[in-house]
Amino acid sequence: MTCGYGGRVLRVNLTTGKFTVEPLEQDLARGYLGGRGFNMRRLYDEISPQLDGLSPENKLFIGVGPLVGTMFPGAARFNISAKSPQTGILGDSNAGGFFAPEIKFAGYDQIIIEGKAPKPVYLFIHNDTVALKPAEHLWGLDIWQTQAAILNELGDPRVQVAAIGTAAENGVRFAGVFTNLVRAAARTGMGTVMGAKNLKAIAVRGTNPVQVADPDEFDRLLKDIDRAIYEHREYPARALMGTTKLVHALNEAGCLATRHFQTGRFHKAEEVSGEALAETYKLKSKSCFACTIPCSRFFAVTDGPFAGLKSEGPEFEGLAGFSSRVGVTDLAAALKAVDLCNRYGLDVISTSEVISFAMELYEKGIISRSEADGLDLSWGNVDTVLTLINKINTREGFGNILADGVRAAARLIGRGSEELALHVKGLELFQADPRGLKAYALGFAVASRGGDHLRSEPSFEFSEDAAAGERLYGHPDAAFRLKYKGKGRVVKHYEEWSALSDCLEACKNTIVNMEIIDFRLAAQLMRAVAGWDIDGDEVQAICERVVNLERAFNVREGLSRQDDTLPKRFTHEPLPADSGPSAGSVVELEPMLDEYYQARGWDINTGRPTGTKLRQLGLTKEADELEERGLING
Amino acid sequence: MYDLRVVVEEVRGFCDLPMRPGDYFEVKGGRIIIPDGKHICMWALAAMLPMFPAKQRKIAETNDWLPSTQHMCCPDPNGMVIYRIERIPVGDSVSPACADQGINPKEDKPFPRMLVNEKVCSGCRSCELACSFHKTGMFSETESRVRVSKDEPNGLDRPLVCRQCGNARCVQACPVGALERHPETHAVQLKPEICQGCGACAEACPFGSIHFKDGKPLICDLCGGDPKCVDRCATGALRFGRAGEAPLKGGARAAMK
């Protein structure tokens, strides 16, 4: 047991039933910080190139960070990583709640899961005691039923459960891992990997203390951090609505994904906004572990056809995904759709994309009603949305086609539908239109796990602070969302900042979007928590190392500049006139890519890191291997 | 027709007014007579009122349950003030004035204690961390005096804190007298050298607020009147003070102002 870390890595082999505990190497902790950093290091080292994401040789890595289990606000997160069965490249996902702290209290920094169980099992970790328990009676249960059954079986309400639902069991490619019922690590199909391994759930109970090296200094830093959070201009809106405040905000900006990104404004946005949810169904605010911003909401629907529905959430991604994206104008119906995804264990972004994709194909006459099991795929048809979620979950009929993701579905359907599949590298895009958000557009294109908003989240481009743009990113246009210059440097910086958040395993909303923690303060925190002699530049270098390591993994899988792209809708079709301030916008991607690769020190032609760059970051082994394979230049 | 004397026999929980053992009032015909300077609880009074006429009547019926019914409990589940209704002979008077008992009403206020508003508890468990951090310098749920009980499907979160009961059952239950009141804060304190770890206090606590670590109970001492869990409560679900008054400590955001 060391300060800030449990000091141990648990390795579980599902095939043999063997458990080993490895010490956490100081090099790993010092070089990669935690969570995502730990997972990416293992991913590169232990996953061989071109491995099938559903094979037993694929491994699941679950990492927590040095702040987890402490009083740091929002230090409640874990990353879960593997080769993605959905995209075929790096797979990684992240969630909050109470599961990650429990791993830390059990004394572990990482859990590695190998092999495949002959029959359904769940993993139970109680401090030093590890057991694989039979889960045949749990197979076929949804997320909520699984958690209830395991808690009942173990008899301790403080056990934390991460589970898969029926979607993962059925091999839906975008199935997630869910904790605390609704906290989803849902992107890139990490739940699908669990399902392929016959691993129904991971239950953890930890009663060990988490120690910090300098409690007084840590307490002092925390008081300043808490004050900065409470006094932040965004605090009231975040506490009231969380991320659902984005529905209204993006609609005003004209870049809310509407009817499969055909336009940027949804005429009924106010009725399905975070404000509407707070005014109607919200009962109270909820928090992740130790967080000072209670940004989640518990709601109950009391009237209409969905009366009796009660749950926690949703996030912006689910709310907008099942309202504006698919044309649904009924708030309760959108909540019901999200609830179904939470119970089945589905990624709400991918699910809403495959459904809205189908709706657009139907609208354009590319598919007929008979091809869609007789369903009326008109925009806003609530029954159809709910039916398709059920069909995707059970891989039934048309749902079976959609269950492999939008890229695979488009390949199967053909007839020009590939251009309407809104994904990057196989990962479906989230509900903010990149045509109105140039830095986000670049972030989507280059993100290491595919079409992803969470690898960078470059919110600086909303600031309209030209002086700061010039000072920080070399050009005043960096501060404006419809401008291009400086965006490569913005995305580079925010990628590293997001990596910081994912390695410390604290909340990105706080660290990045609210700008509470920078690299210098992160270094102070690590001095107080782990007792290291470290400064902000070194912390930033660690984050840059993680980003480059991920790129190296994907390069080894064959990726290059030509994969850093966006769907034609965003590069060739201007936002229509009804999109307000974003009307007429498209994304000119190539100049931003040039700037980004240049800022990163990568080869501009191939979009791959140079050997020089990798060695500079301490990734010598990777540089040697990729050079040897002829994938990169010196 | 009987006259009645209604006496506070026991305070099992915590009464904010406060009612204390030995406090009483009398019912004479249609009048309620309260000793000078004393008060009664309107909620308890409302709950007991229907019993008074029945107890006042001289009725002797077969299988009459009234004569043997002497105890009533106030409706506050946290207060649990037990009243005993005594029939007294007509004409007897109230006892001497409060002054003779050395009670000054203006100064007779309850001690501050933890106040909980479960409706706004977000379930983050920061209070557990703040408690253990202050007590041990580490973050450990098993070292925390406060625990948050959760019902996730129904969105319920309930901080279980020591209520500092006015007539604390844990203190009464301790067979060796290891629990006592702090002279200033009036918080229940543990004398660890005397404690035998028998668990009687935890069993007696009606709120499930006493947890054990290494064979000894974790007794909330209100951090000497400056509870740290309140300092970290983001929603103000935990406050410190007297019920019905502005809190002395009102949560993390209040502390910032």
CSV table of C-alpha atoms in Angstrom, one decimal, chain A residues 69-71 73 98 102 105 144 147 158 160 180-181 205 207 209-212 215 218-219 226-227 230 235 284-292 294 298 310, chain B residues 118-126 128-130 133 137-142 147-157 232-235 252-253 255-256:
chain,number,residue,atom,x,y,z
A,69,GLY,CA,-11.2,7.1,-3.1
A,70,THR,CA,-10.1,10.4,-1.8
A,71,MET,CA,-12.2,13.4,-1.1
A,73,PRO,CA,-14.5,16.2,-6.0
A,98,PHE,CA,-19.2,4.4,-6.9
A,102,GLU,CA,-14.7,0.5,-4.3
A,105,PHE,CA,-10.8,0.6,-1.3
A,144,TRP,CA,-31.0,-3.5,-13.0
A,147,GLN,CA,-27.4,-5.7,-9.7
A,158,ARG,CA,-22.3,-1.6,-0.1
A,160,GLN,CA,-20.6,-2.1,-6.0
A,180,ASN,CA,-25.0,2.0,-10.2
A,181,LEU,CA,-27.7,1.1,-12.7
A,205,ARG,CA,-16.3,-4.7,-1.9
A,207,THR,CA,-12.7,-1.8,3.3
A,209,PRO,CA,-8.3,3.0,3.7
A,210,VAL,CA,-7.0,5.2,0.9
A,211,GLN,CA,-4.0,7.3,2.1
A,212,VAL,CA,-2.4,10.5,0.8
A,215,PRO,CA,-3.0,15.1,4.3
A,218,PHE,CA,-4.2,17.9,0.3
A,219,ASP,CA,-6.8,19.4,2.5
A,226,ASP,CA,-14.0,23.4,-3.7
A,227,ARG,CA,-14.2,27.2,-3.6
A,230,TYR,CA,-18.8,26.6,-6.0
A,235,TYR,CA,-22.1,25.8,-11.1
A,284,LYS,CA,-33.7,15.8,-6.8
A,285,SER,CA,-30.1,16.0,-7.7
A,286,LYS,CA,-27.7,13.1,-7.5
A,287,SER,CA,-24.0,12.8,-7.3
A,288,CYS,CA,-21.1,10.5,-8.1
A,289,PHE,CA,-18.8,9.6,-5.3
A,290,ALA,CA,-17.3,12.6,-3.4
A,291,CYS,CA,-18.5,15.1,-6.0
A,292,THR,CA,-19.4,18.6,-5.0
A,294,PRO,CA,-24.7,17.0,-7.9
A,298,PHE,CA,-33.5,11.5,-10.2
A,310,LYS,CA,-38.4,6.6,-12.6
B,118,GLU,CA,-32.7,13.6,3.2
B,119,LYS,CA,-34.7,15.1,0.4
B,120,VAL,CA,-31.7,17.0,-0.8
B,121,CYS,CA,-29.0,14.4,-0.1
B,122,SER,CA,-27.3,13.6,-3.4
B,123,GLY,CA,-25.7,10.4,-2.0
B,124,CYS,CA,-22.1,11.4,-2.8
B,125,ARG,CA,-20.7,10.1,0.6
B,126,SER,CA,-18.4,13.0,1.0
B,128,GLU,CA,-18.1,9.7,5.2
B,129,LEU,CA,-14.8,10.8,3.7
B,130,ALA,CA,-14.6,14.0,5.6
B,133,PHE,CA,-10.1,12.1,7.0
B,137,GLY,CA,-6.0,11.4,8.0
B,138,MET,CA,-7.1,8.7,5.7
B,139,PHE,CA,-10.1,8.1,3.6
B,140,SER,CA,-12.0,5.0,4.9
B,141,GLU,CA,-15.6,4.3,5.1
B,142,THR,CA,-15.0,1.9,8.0
B,147,ARG,CA,-22.9,6.5,6.7
B,148,VAL,CA,-25.1,7.1,3.7
B,149,SER,CA,-27.7,4.4,3.1
B,150,LYS,CA,-28.9,4.2,-0.5
B,151,ASP,CA,-31.8,2.8,-2.4
B,152,GLU,CA,-30.6,3.3,-6.0
B,153,PRO,CA,-33.7,2.1,-7.9
B,154,ASN,CA,-35.8,4.6,-6.0
B,155,GLY,CA,-33.3,7.4,-5.9
B,156,LEU,CA,-33.2,7.5,-2.1
B,157,ASP,CA,-30.2,8.6,-0.1
B,232,ARG,CA,-18.1,19.0,2.9
B,233,CYS,CA,-21.9,18.6,2.3
B,234,ALA,CA,-22.4,20.1,-1.2
B,235,THR,CA,-26.2,20.2,-1.0
B,252,ALA,CA,-20.1,23.5,2.1
B,253,ARG,CA,-21.6,26.2,0.0
B,255,ALA,CA,-19.4,27.9,4.6
B,256,MET,CA,-18.0,29.7,1.5
